Amino acid sequence: MDFSNFIHFNELIPGLPTDLGLECLTRLPHSAHRVALRVCSHWHHLLQSDQFYVHRKKIGRTRRVTCLVQARDEQPRRDKLTGSLPPCYGISLFDPESMAWDRVDPVPDYPFGLPLFCQLASCDGSLVLMGGWDPASYEPLTAVFIYDFRTSEWRRGKDMPEKRSFFAIGSGLGRVYVAGGHDENKNALKSAWAYDPRSDEWTWMGPMGRERDECEGVVVGDEFWVVSGYGTERQGLFDGSAEVLDIGSGQWREVSGVWEEGRCPRSCVGVVKDGKLVNFRGLDPGLRVGVCGISVGSRVVLSGSEYEGAPHGFYLVDMEEGQNRKLRSISVTEGFSGLVQSGCCVEI
């Protein structure tokens, strides 16, 4: 890979050949990048470049972490009308390798709490946040924000073409896919769109065969699966089918019998090795309420509780075929024990 535009005639690290200097910078943990960016202009441009990210990914120096829309333990603001403390959410970052917790910087437009029920997806090392309700007015939003881990900065993306809540979301092949949910009048939707963070453009993906409110999205290979959901006239009657978008051809098909009818799929759909869908809720007796599962390779970061009001637990489980799927408890740093609403895996 050509890095000549960044290196010019200077050594990346004085006294070392260029290839060794590049190898040293490639091994820097992401937590050190904010400091490394300030060392010199060559390091700054290199570490923020697409070429460097692709190079690190190719040689296995990237790391998969989970980004979680999580309730904050502290509530920084009170509702002016009621005086009560409304729910306040931020983005927590958990690294399953180091077992370390951290926070992603707040979205500048929402410094005191994310839009309620917003959705996350990842794309080429960036985090994409979209939709949700305004935390003050509870109005549905179409706003899109992209967090670049290379620069540790948020930028505003092009708004969603339609207002929708509780929609399916997934990412693959450089784009983020959304489908279903409901509009501001509670009408279930069957429309679908794809967003490209690089071009900042939305593309119409055609309608699904049926309306699917409160559905869940998951990407399996080169397919975007929209799991379960219900129509406008069937409130809460979750369907057992899924609709599958072939990302390459743009064609939809329906698959029956892949989900238990009547079961909400939100934040608890997983995929095992043979491509079969699995419900994380009930995988263990301690995971029955407020369950959220984020796949990180063959492992899953799980959160939930046994019953309403029970302590919220965090676990790591290996979903590989042949494993006993025993849950391993995760030690939670102070301030990160709140309810997880949704999340995604990001390769940084």
C-alpha atoms as a printed R data frame, in Angstrom:
    type eleno elety resid chain resno       x       y      z
1   ATOM     1    CA   MET     A     1   0.000   0.000  0.000
2   ATOM     2    CA   ASP     A     2   1.336   3.421 -0.983
3   ATOM     3    CA   PHE     A     3   1.927   5.781  1.964
4   ATOM     4    CA   SER     A     4   4.283   8.111  0.094
5   ATOM     5    CA   ASN     A     5   1.835  11.023  0.239
6   ATOM     6    CA   PHE     A     6   2.141  11.011  4.017
7   ATOM     7    CA   ILE     A     7   5.785  10.088  4.493
8   ATOM     8    CA   HIS     A     8   7.467  12.270  1.847
9   ATOM     9    CA   PHE     A     9  11.216  12.397  2.571
10  ATOM    10    CA   ASN     A    10  10.955  12.317  6.363
11  ATOM    11    CA   GLU     A    11  11.248   9.339  8.654
12  ATOM    12    CA   LEU     A    12   8.132   8.480 10.601
13  ATOM    13    CA   ILE     A    13  10.301   7.705 13.624
14  ATOM    14    CA   PRO     A    14  13.845   9.186 13.626
15  ATOM    15    CA   GLY     A    15  16.521   6.536 13.269
16  ATOM    16    CA   LEU     A    16  14.194   3.813 11.976
17  ATOM    17    CA   PRO     A    17  13.530   2.720  8.391
18  ATOM    18    CA   THR     A    18  10.121   3.790  7.108
19  ATOM    19    CA   ASP     A    19   8.652   0.273  7.139
20  ATOM    20    CA   LEU     A    20   9.621  -0.255 10.783
21  ATOM    21    CA   GLY     A    21   8.259   3.158 11.725
22  ATOM    22    CA   LEU     A    22   4.986   2.278 10.030
23  ATOM    23    CA   GLU     A    23   4.903  -1.057 11.862
24  ATOM    24    CA   CYS     A    24   5.353   0.722 15.205
25  ATOM    25    CA   LEU     A    25   2.516   3.156 14.502
26  ATOM    26    CA   THR     A    26   0.305   0.313 13.316
27  ATOM    27    CA   ARG     A    27   0.721  -1.347 16.721
28  ATOM    28    CA   LEU     A    28  -0.394   1.734 18.648
29  ATOM    29    CA   PRO     A    29  -3.609   1.013 20.587
30  ATOM    30    CA   HIS     A    30  -6.519   3.214 19.616
31  ATOM    31    CA   SER     A    31  -6.507   4.788 23.073
32  ATOM    32    CA   ALA     A    32  -3.102   6.330 22.239
33  ATOM    33    CA   HIS     A    33  -4.166   7.878 18.927
34  ATOM    34    CA   ARG     A    34  -5.398  11.183 20.372
35  ATOM    35    CA   VAL     A    35  -1.914  11.861 21.727
36  ATOM    36    CA   ALA     A    36  -0.169  10.477 18.634
37  ATOM    37    CA   LEU     A    37  -2.119  12.855 16.381
38  ATOM    38    CA   ARG     A    38  -0.368  15.775 18.058
39  ATOM    39    CA   VAL     A    39   3.195  14.481 17.597
40  ATOM    40    CA   CYS     A    40   3.724  15.859 14.081
41  ATOM    41    CA   SER     A    41   1.849  16.635 10.886
42  ATOM    42    CA   HIS     A    42   2.990  13.378  9.205
43  ATOM    43    CA   TRP     A    43   1.578  11.255 12.022
44  ATOM    44    CA   HIS     A    44  -1.580  13.362 12.061
45  ATOM    45    CA   HIS     A    45  -2.308  12.831  8.345
46  ATOM    46    CA   LEU     A    46  -1.265   9.180  8.391
47  ATOM    47    CA   LEU     A    47  -3.380   8.134 11.370
48  ATOM    48    CA   GLN     A    48  -6.476   9.843  9.942
49  ATOM    49    CA   SER     A    49  -6.101   8.397  6.443
50  ATOM    50    CA   ASP     A    50  -8.274   5.704  4.871
51  ATOM    51    CA   GLN     A    51  -5.107   3.949  3.708
52  ATOM    52    CA   PHE     A    52  -3.851   3.531  7.273
53  ATOM    53    CA   TYR     A    53  -7.190   2.089  8.456
54  ATOM    54    CA   VAL     A    54  -7.275  -0.385  5.543
55  ATOM    55    CA   HIS     A    55  -3.634  -1.320  6.223
56  ATOM    56    CA   ARG     A    56  -4.316  -1.970  9.938
57  ATOM    57    CA   LYS     A    57  -7.396  -4.027  9.072
58  ATOM    58    CA   LYS     A    58  -5.516  -6.070  6.446
59  ATOM    59    CA   ILE     A    59  -2.749  -7.092  8.853
60  ATOM    60    CA   GLY     A    60  -5.088  -7.700 11.782
61  ATOM    61    CA   ARG     A    61  -4.294  -4.633 13.915
62  ATOM    62    CA   THR     A    62  -7.845  -3.336 14.201
63  ATOM    63    CA   ARG     A    63  -9.967  -4.220 17.214
64  ATOM    64    CA   ARG     A    64 -13.679  -4.946 17.502
65  ATOM    65    CA   VAL     A    65 -15.442  -3.113 20.310
66  ATOM    66    CA   THR     A    66 -19.067  -2.652 21.294
67  ATOM    67    CA   CYS     A    67 -20.774   0.741 21.328
68  ATOM    68    CA   LEU     A    68 -23.832   0.772 23.572
69  ATOM    69    CA   VAL     A    69 -26.694   3.252 23.867
70  ATOM    70    CA   GLN     A    70 -26.756   3.132 27.643
71  ATOM    71    CA   ALA     A    71 -28.644   4.956 30.401
72  ATOM    72    CA   ARG     A    72 -26.318   7.185 32.375
73  ATOM    73    CA   ASP     A    73 -26.086   6.625 36.084
74  ATOM    74    CA   GLU     A    74 -26.054  10.383 36.565
75  ATOM    75    CA   GLN     A    75 -29.017  12.467 35.364
76  ATOM    76    CA   PRO     A    76 -27.667  15.949 34.456
77  ATOM    77    CA   ARG     A    77 -30.929  17.782 33.817
78  ATOM    78    CA   ARG     A    78 -34.502  18.050 35.092
79  ATOM    79    CA   ASP     A    79 -37.643  18.481 33.027
80  ATOM    80    CA   LYS     A    80 -38.655  22.153 33.285
81  ATOM    81    CA   LEU     A    81 -42.381  21.361 33.352
82  ATOM    82    CA   THR     A    82 -42.575  18.347 35.665
83  ATOM    83    CA   GLY     A    83 -39.350  18.687 37.630
84  ATOM    84    CA   SER     A    84 -38.746  14.964 37.093
85  ATOM    85    CA   LEU     A    85 -35.578  13.392 35.768
86  ATOM    86    CA   PRO     A    86 -36.176  12.076 32.227
87  ATOM    87    CA   PRO     A    87 -34.091   9.130 31.016
88  ATOM    88    CA   CYS     A    88 -30.689  10.233 29.777
89  ATOM    89    CA   TYR     A    89 -28.566   8.118 27.438
90  ATOM    90    CA   GLY     A    90 -24.988   8.241 26.207
91  ATOM    91    CA   ILE     A    91 -22.726   5.940 24.204
92  ATOM    92    CA   SER     A    92 -20.557   3.567 26.204
93  ATOM    93    CA   LEU     A    93 -17.671   1.661 24.674
94  ATOM    94    CA   PHE     A    94 -16.712  -1.801 25.913
95  ATOM    95    CA   ASP     A    95 -13.640  -3.674 24.640
96  ATOM    96    CA   PRO     A    96 -14.086  -7.466 25.068
97  ATOM    97    CA   GLU     A    97 -10.325  -8.013 24.674
98  ATOM    98    CA   SER     A    98  -9.093  -5.678 27.417
99  ATOM    99    CA   MET     A    99 -12.441  -5.787 29.302
100 ATOM   100    CA   ALA     A   100 -12.146  -1.990 29.551
101 ATOM   101    CA   TRP     A   101 -15.005   0.545 29.602
102 ATOM   102    CA   ASP     A   102 -14.942   4.039 28.114
103 ATOM   103    CA   ARG     A   103 -17.279   6.705 26.744
104 ATOM   104    CA   VAL     A   104 -17.723   8.102 23.259
105 ATOM   105    CA   ASP     A   105 -17.819  11.902 23.201
106 ATOM   106    CA   PRO     A   106 -21.379  13.326 23.335
107 ATOM   107    CA   VAL     A   107 -23.058  14.380 20.105
108 ATOM   108    CA   PRO     A   108 -22.583  18.200 20.050
109 ATOM   109    CA   ASP     A   109 -26.283  18.728 19.226
110 ATOM   110    CA   TYR     A   110 -27.276  16.640 22.270
111 ATOM   111    CA   PRO     A   111 -24.722  17.243 25.022
112 ATOM   112    CA   PHE     A   112 -27.134  16.269 27.832
113 ATOM   113    CA   GLY     A   113 -28.437  13.023 26.395
114 ATOM   114    CA   LEU     A   114 -28.939  11.194 23.110
115 ATOM   115    CA   PRO     A   115 -32.248  11.131 21.244
116 ATOM   116    CA   LEU     A   116 -34.420   8.486 22.898
117 ATOM   117    CA   PHE     A   117 -34.569   5.160 21.027
118 ATOM   118    CA   CYS     A   118 -31.939   6.275 18.500
119 ATOM   119    CA   GLN     A   119 -30.197   3.531 16.502
120 ATOM   120    CA   LEU     A   120 -26.512   2.726 15.972
121 ATOM   121    CA   ALA     A   121 -24.641   1.050 13.126
122 ATOM   122    CA   SER     A   122 -20.980   0.883 12.128
123 ATOM   123    CA   CYS     A   123 -19.402   1.486  8.753
124 ATOM   124    CA   ASP     A   124 -15.682   1.395  7.834
125 ATOM   125    CA   GLY     A   125 -14.508   2.176 11.354
126 ATOM   126    CA   SER     A   126 -17.066   4.929 11.947
127 ATOM   127    CA   LEU     A   127 -20.151   4.967 14.137
128 ATOM   128    CA   VAL     A   128 -23.449   6.053 12.570
129 ATOM   129    CA   LEU     A   129 -26.278   7.289 14.821
130 ATOM   130    CA   MET     A   130 -29.723   8.077 13.437
131 ATOM   131    CA   GLY     A   131 -33.334   8.660 14.332
132 ATOM   132    CA   GLY     A   132 -34.900   8.540 17.776
133 ATOM   133    CA   TRP     A   133 -36.989  11.087 19.664
134 ATOM   134    CA   ASP     A   134 -35.951  14.520 20.845
135 ATOM   135    CA   PRO     A   135 -35.226  14.044 24.583
136 ATOM   136    CA   ALA     A   136 -37.096  17.252 25.469
137 ATOM   137    CA   SER     A   137 -40.121  17.282 23.130
138 ATOM   138    CA   TYR     A   138 -40.316  13.538 22.278
139 ATOM   139    CA   GLU     A   139 -40.726  14.472 18.611
140 ATOM   140    CA   PRO     A   140 -39.368  11.883 16.131
141 ATOM   141    CA   LEU     A   141 -36.122  12.949 14.472
142 ATOM   142    CA   THR     A   142 -34.531  12.318 11.100
143 ATOM   143    CA   ALA     A   143 -31.057  13.502 12.123
144 ATOM   144    CA   VAL     A   144 -27.959  11.463 11.227
145 ATOM   145    CA   PHE     A   145 -24.583  11.803 12.971
146 ATOM   146    CA   ILE     A   146 -21.279  10.072 12.167
147 ATOM   147    CA   TYR     A   147 -18.487   9.603 14.702
148 ATOM   148    CA   ASP     A   148 -15.029   9.047 13.185
149 ATOM   149    CA   PHE     A   149 -12.810   7.166 15.629
150 ATOM   150    CA   ARG     A   150  -9.726   8.341 13.715
151 ATOM   151    CA   THR     A   151 -10.427  11.985 14.491
152 ATOM   152    CA   SER     A   152 -12.579  11.480 17.616
153 ATOM   153    CA   GLU     A   153 -15.103  13.919 16.141
154 ATOM   154    CA   TRP     A   154 -18.791  13.913 15.208
155 ATOM   155    CA   ARG     A   155 -20.138  15.306 11.957
156 ATOM   156    CA   ARG     A   156 -23.697  15.803 10.742
157 ATOM   157    CA   GLY     A   157 -24.903  13.534  7.953
158 ATOM   158    CA   LYS     A   158 -27.784  13.917  5.532
159 ATOM   159    CA   ASP     A   159 -31.145  13.499  7.267
160 ATOM   160    CA   MET     A   160 -33.171  10.306  6.904
161 ATOM   161    CA   PRO     A   161 -35.648  10.615  4.004
162 ATOM   162    CA   GLU     A   162 -38.600   9.696  6.259
163 ATOM   163    CA   LYS     A   163 -39.466   9.974  9.933
164 ATOM   164    CA   ARG     A   164 -39.487   6.509 11.463
165 ATOM   165    CA   SER     A   165 -39.201   4.996 14.927
166 ATOM   166    CA   PHE     A   166 -38.347   1.473 16.113
167 ATOM   167    CA   PHE     A   167 -36.962   0.482 12.722
168 ATOM   168    CA   ALA     A   168 -34.547  -2.263 11.702
169 ATOM   169    CA   ILE     A   169 -30.945  -1.237 11.042
170 ATOM   170    CA   GLY     A   170 -27.815  -3.021  9.831
171 ATOM   171    CA   SER     A   171 -24.625  -2.354  7.904
172 ATOM   172    CA   GLY     A   172 -22.657  -4.103  5.190
173 ATOM   173    CA   LEU     A   173 -20.563  -3.409  2.105
174 ATOM   174    CA   GLY     A   174 -19.991   0.212  3.136
175 ATOM   175    CA   ARG     A   175 -23.627   1.172  3.635
176 ATOM   176    CA   VAL     A   176 -26.179   1.344  6.455
177 ATOM   177    CA   TYR     A   177 -29.636  -0.160  5.815
178 ATOM   178    CA   VAL     A   178 -32.897   0.831  7.508
179 ATOM   179    CA   ALA     A   179 -36.349  -0.673  7.054
180 ATOM   180    CA   GLY     A   180 -39.759  -0.792  8.696
181 ATOM   181    CA   GLY     A   181 -40.680   0.850 11.981
182 ATOM   182    CA   HIS     A   182 -43.524   3.339 12.179
183 ATOM   183    CA   ASP     A   183 -44.109   6.970 11.191
184 ATOM   184    CA   GLU     A   184 -45.134   9.906 13.403
185 ATOM   185    CA   ASN     A   185 -48.793   8.758 13.192
186 ATOM   186    CA   LYS     A   186 -47.981   5.241 14.445
187 ATOM   187    CA   ASN     A   187 -48.514   3.727 11.004
188 ATOM   188    CA   ALA     A   188 -46.263   0.732 10.425
189 ATOM   189    CA   LEU     A   189 -43.895   1.042  7.463
190 ATOM   190    CA   LYS     A   190 -42.560  -1.328  4.822
191 ATOM   191    CA   SER     A   191 -40.208   1.100  3.086
192 ATOM   192    CA   ALA     A   192 -36.418   0.664  3.146
193 ATOM   193    CA   TRP     A   193 -33.391   2.869  2.428
194 ATOM   194    CA   ALA     A   194 -29.606   2.573  2.326
195 ATOM   195    CA   TYR     A   195 -27.221   5.280  3.522
196 ATOM   196    CA   ASP     A   196 -23.640   5.708  2.303
197 ATOM   197    CA   PRO     A   197 -21.590   7.682  4.873
198 ATOM   198    CA   ARG     A   198 -18.827   8.394  2.348
199 ATOM   199    CA   SER     A   199 -21.036  10.047 -0.264
200 ATOM   200    CA   ASP     A   200 -23.566  11.191  2.363
201 ATOM   201    CA   GLU     A   201 -26.417   9.985  0.158
202 ATOM   202    CA   TRP     A   202 -29.549   7.903  0.670
203 ATOM   203    CA   THR     A   203 -30.768   5.290 -1.845
204 ATOM   204    CA   TRP     A   204 -34.319   3.907 -2.040
205 ATOM   205    CA   MET     A   205 -34.281   0.112 -1.626
206 ATOM   206    CA   GLY     A   206 -37.901  -0.522 -2.522
207 ATOM   207    CA   PRO     A   207 -40.678  -1.759 -0.226
208 ATOM   208    CA   MET     A   208 -40.764  -4.978  1.729
209 ATOM   209    CA   GLY     A   209 -43.710  -7.292  1.187
210 ATOM   210    CA   ARG     A   210 -45.441  -6.202  4.393
211 ATOM   211    CA   GLU     A   211 -45.410  -3.595  7.157
212 ATOM   212    CA   ARG     A   212 -42.997  -4.373 10.006
213 ATOM   213    CA   ASP     A   213 -43.088  -2.201 13.118
214 ATOM   214    CA   GLU     A   214 -40.651  -2.901 15.995
215 ATOM   215    CA   CYS     A   215 -38.650  -5.220 13.744
216 ATOM   216    CA   GLU     A   216 -34.950  -5.986 14.182
217 ATOM   217    CA   GLY     A   217 -32.174  -5.781 11.583
218 ATOM   218    CA   VAL     A   218 -29.165  -8.062 11.214
219 ATOM   219    CA   VAL     A   219 -26.689  -8.477  8.361
220 ATOM   220    CA   VAL     A   220 -25.822 -12.067  7.467
221 ATOM   221    CA   GLY     A   221 -23.072 -12.202  4.846
222 ATOM   222    CA   ASP     A   222 -24.265 -10.055  1.967
223 ATOM   223    CA   GLU     A   223 -27.901 -10.047  3.101
224 ATOM   224    CA   PHE     A   224 -29.863  -7.633  5.295
225 ATOM   225    CA   TRP     A   225 -32.472  -9.479  7.370
226 ATOM   226    CA   VAL     A   226 -35.499  -7.624  8.756
227 ATOM   227    CA   VAL     A   227 -36.799  -9.905 11.488
228 ATOM   228    CA   SER     A   228 -40.407 -10.143 12.726
229 ATOM   229    CA   GLY     A   229 -42.392  -6.961 13.461
230 ATOM   230    CA   TYR     A   230 -46.137  -6.359 13.002
231 ATOM   231    CA   GLY     A   231 -48.533  -4.352 10.846
232 ATOM   232    CA   THR     A   232 -50.570  -1.286 11.766
233 ATOM   233    CA   GLU     A   233 -53.708  -3.328 12.418
234 ATOM   234    CA   ARG     A   234 -51.868  -6.021 14.376
235 ATOM   235    CA   GLN     A   235 -50.292  -3.995 17.192
236 ATOM   236    CA   GLY     A   236 -47.949  -6.144 19.268
237 ATOM   237    CA   LEU     A   237 -48.680  -9.368 17.342
238 ATOM   238    CA   PHE     A   238 -45.105 -10.128 16.312
239 ATOM   239    CA   ASP     A   239 -44.744 -12.199 13.153
240 ATOM   240    CA   GLY     A   240 -42.559 -15.288 12.801
241 ATOM   241    CA   SER     A   241 -41.182 -14.359  9.385
242 ATOM   242    CA   ALA     A   242 -38.360 -12.157  8.109
243 ATOM   243    CA   GLU     A   243 -37.751 -10.263  4.894
244 ATOM   244    CA   VAL     A   244 -34.304 -10.518  3.384
245 ATOM   245    CA   LEU     A   245 -32.609  -8.002  1.107
246 ATOM   246    CA   ASP     A   246 -29.938  -9.355 -1.201
247 ATOM   247    CA   ILE     A   247 -27.535  -6.414 -1.000
248 ATOM   248    CA   GLY     A   248 -25.945  -7.204 -4.364
249 ATOM   249    CA   SER     A   249 -29.119  -7.498 -6.441
250 ATOM   250    CA   GLY     A   250 -31.365  -5.256 -4.339
251 ATOM   251    CA   GLN     A   251 -34.105  -7.916 -4.355
252 ATOM   252    CA   TRP     A   252 -36.323  -8.781 -1.390
253 ATOM   253    CA   ARG     A   253 -37.601 -12.203 -0.396
254 ATOM   254    CA   GLU     A   254 -39.650 -13.439  2.581
255 ATOM   255    CA   VAL     A   255 -38.558 -16.300  4.830
256 ATOM   256    CA   SER     A   256 -41.132 -17.954  7.097
257 ATOM   257    CA   GLY     A   257 -40.710 -19.612 10.477
258 ATOM   258    CA   VAL     A   258 -37.417 -18.022 11.510
259 ATOM   259    CA   TRP     A   259 -38.691 -16.355 14.688
260 ATOM   260    CA   GLU     A   260 -41.055 -17.330 17.486
261 ATOM   261    CA   GLU     A   261 -44.411 -15.665 16.890
262 ATOM   262    CA   GLY     A   262 -45.463 -13.225 19.571
263 ATOM   263    CA   ARG     A   263 -41.858 -12.584 20.698
264 ATOM   264    CA   CYS     A   264 -40.409  -9.077 20.395
265 ATOM   265    CA   PRO     A   265 -37.087  -9.210 18.481
266 ATOM   266    CA   ARG     A   266 -35.738  -5.809 19.539
267 ATOM   267    CA   SER     A   267 -31.998  -5.905 20.335
268 ATOM   268    CA   CYS     A   268 -31.982  -9.658 20.961
269 ATOM   269    CA   VAL     A   269 -31.519 -11.299 17.523
270 ATOM   270    CA   GLY     A   270 -28.281 -13.187 16.953
271 ATOM   271    CA   VAL     A   271 -26.850 -15.397 14.227
272 ATOM   272    CA   VAL     A   272 -25.087 -18.699 14.892
273 ATOM   273    CA   LYS     A   273 -22.462 -20.322 12.681
274 ATOM   274    CA   ASP     A   274 -24.899 -22.010 10.269
275 ATOM   275    CA   GLY     A   275 -26.753 -18.722  9.674
276 ATOM   276    CA   LYS     A   276 -29.675 -19.668 11.904
277 ATOM   277    CA   LEU     A   277 -31.248 -16.897 13.966
278 ATOM   278    CA   VAL     A   278 -31.156 -17.169 17.751
279 ATOM   279    CA   ASN     A   279 -33.018 -15.268 20.481
280 ATOM   280    CA   PHE     A   280 -30.648 -13.962 23.175
281 ATOM   281    CA   ARG     A   281 -33.583 -13.418 25.528
282 ATOM   282    CA   GLY     A   282 -33.869 -16.524 27.693
283 ATOM   283    CA   LEU     A   283 -30.432 -17.835 26.697
284 ATOM   284    CA   ASP     A   284 -29.821 -17.855 30.446
285 ATOM   285    CA   PRO     A   285 -32.245 -17.523 33.398
286 ATOM   286    CA   GLY     A   286 -30.615 -14.191 34.213
287 ATOM   287    CA   LEU     A   287 -31.508 -12.796 30.769
288 ATOM   288    CA   ARG     A   288 -35.246 -12.251 30.602
289 ATOM   289    CA   VAL     A   289 -35.848  -8.498 30.958
290 ATOM   290    CA   GLY     A   290 -34.176  -5.594 29.118
291 ATOM   291    CA   VAL     A   291 -32.015  -7.981 27.109
292 ATOM   292    CA   CYS     A   292 -29.563  -6.607 24.530
293 ATOM   293    CA   GLY     A   293 -26.982  -8.633 22.630
294 ATOM   294    CA   ILE     A   294 -24.131  -7.320 20.473
295 ATOM   295    CA   SER     A   295 -22.196  -9.813 18.347
296 ATOM   296    CA   VAL     A   296 -18.419  -9.318 18.311
297 ATOM   297    CA   GLY     A   297 -17.081 -11.965 15.968
298 ATOM   298    CA   SER     A   298 -18.011 -15.351 17.427
299 ATOM   299    CA   ARG     A   299 -18.684 -13.853 20.846
300 ATOM   300    CA   VAL     A   300 -21.639 -11.842 22.106
301 ATOM   301    CA   VAL     A   301 -21.750  -9.103 24.718
302 ATOM   302    CA   LEU     A   302 -25.046  -9.539 26.571
303 ATOM   303    CA   SER     A   303 -26.872  -7.412 29.111
304 ATOM   304    CA   GLY     A   304 -30.155  -7.846 30.926
305 ATOM   305    CA   SER     A   305 -31.783  -8.928 34.174
306 ATOM   306    CA   GLU     A   306 -33.787 -11.852 35.525
307 ATOM   307    CA   TYR     A   307 -36.906  -9.845 36.359
308 ATOM   308    CA   GLU     A   308 -38.162  -6.243 36.585
309 ATOM   309    CA   GLY     A   309 -36.175  -4.409 39.231
310 ATOM   310    CA   ALA     A   310 -33.421  -7.022 39.397
311 ATOM   311    CA   PRO     A   311 -29.764  -5.944 39.072
312 ATOM   312    CA   HIS     A   312 -28.646  -5.412 35.483
313 ATOM   313    CA   GLY     A   313 -25.918  -7.880 34.532
314 ATOM   314    CA   PHE     A   314 -23.326  -7.928 31.740
315 ATOM   315    CA   TYR     A   315 -21.971 -11.130 30.220
316 ATOM   316    CA   LEU     A   316 -19.743 -12.505 27.470
317 ATOM   317    CA   VAL     A   317 -20.661 -15.737 25.694
318 ATOM   318    CA   ASP     A   318 -19.043 -17.688 22.860
319 ATOM   319    CA   MET     A   319 -21.614 -18.689 20.226
320 ATOM   320    CA   GLU     A   320 -19.287 -20.934 18.185
321 ATOM   321    CA   GLU     A   321 -20.662 -24.349 17.324
322 ATOM   322    CA   GLY     A   322 -19.577 -26.888 19.928
323 ATOM   323    CA   GLN     A   323 -19.291 -24.369 22.746
324 ATOM   324    CA   ASN     A   324 -21.523 -24.842 25.795
325 ATOM   325    CA   ARG     A   325 -22.488 -21.166 25.609
326 ATOM   326    CA   LYS     A   326 -21.750 -20.614 29.251
327 ATOM   327    CA   LEU     A   327 -22.073 -16.965 30.255
328 ATOM   328    CA   ARG     A   328 -19.007 -15.266 31.631
329 ATOM   329    CA   SER     A   329 -19.769 -12.334 33.914
330 ATOM   330    CA   ILE     A   330 -18.251  -8.983 32.917
331 ATOM   331    CA   SER     A   331 -16.904  -6.694 35.611
332 ATOM   332    CA   VAL     A   332 -18.554  -3.290 35.180
333 ATOM   333    CA   THR     A   333 -16.670  -0.074 35.881
334 ATOM   334    CA   GLU     A   334 -18.482   2.408 38.111
335 ATOM   335    CA   GLY     A   335 -20.866   4.525 36.059
336 ATOM   336    CA   PHE     A   336 -21.494   1.862 33.374
337 ATOM   337    CA   SER     A   337 -24.175  -0.274 34.998
338 ATOM   338    CA   GLY     A   338 -27.192   1.371 33.331
339 ATOM   339    CA   LEU     A   339 -29.757  -0.236 31.036
340 ATOM   340    CA   VAL     A   340 -28.512  -0.871 27.487
341 ATOM   341    CA   GLN     A   341 -31.115   0.090 24.896
342 ATOM   342    CA   SER     A   342 -29.270  -0.927 21.726
343 ATOM   343    CA   GLY     A   343 -25.799  -1.000 20.222
344 ATOM   344    CA   CYS     A   344 -23.460  -2.321 17.576
345 ATOM   345    CA   CYS     A   345 -19.957  -3.639 16.990
346 ATOM   346    CA   VAL     A   346 -17.340  -1.269 15.527
347 ATOM   347    CA   GLU     A   347 -13.959  -2.274 14.117
348 ATOM   348    CA   ILE     A   348 -11.475   0.485 15.035
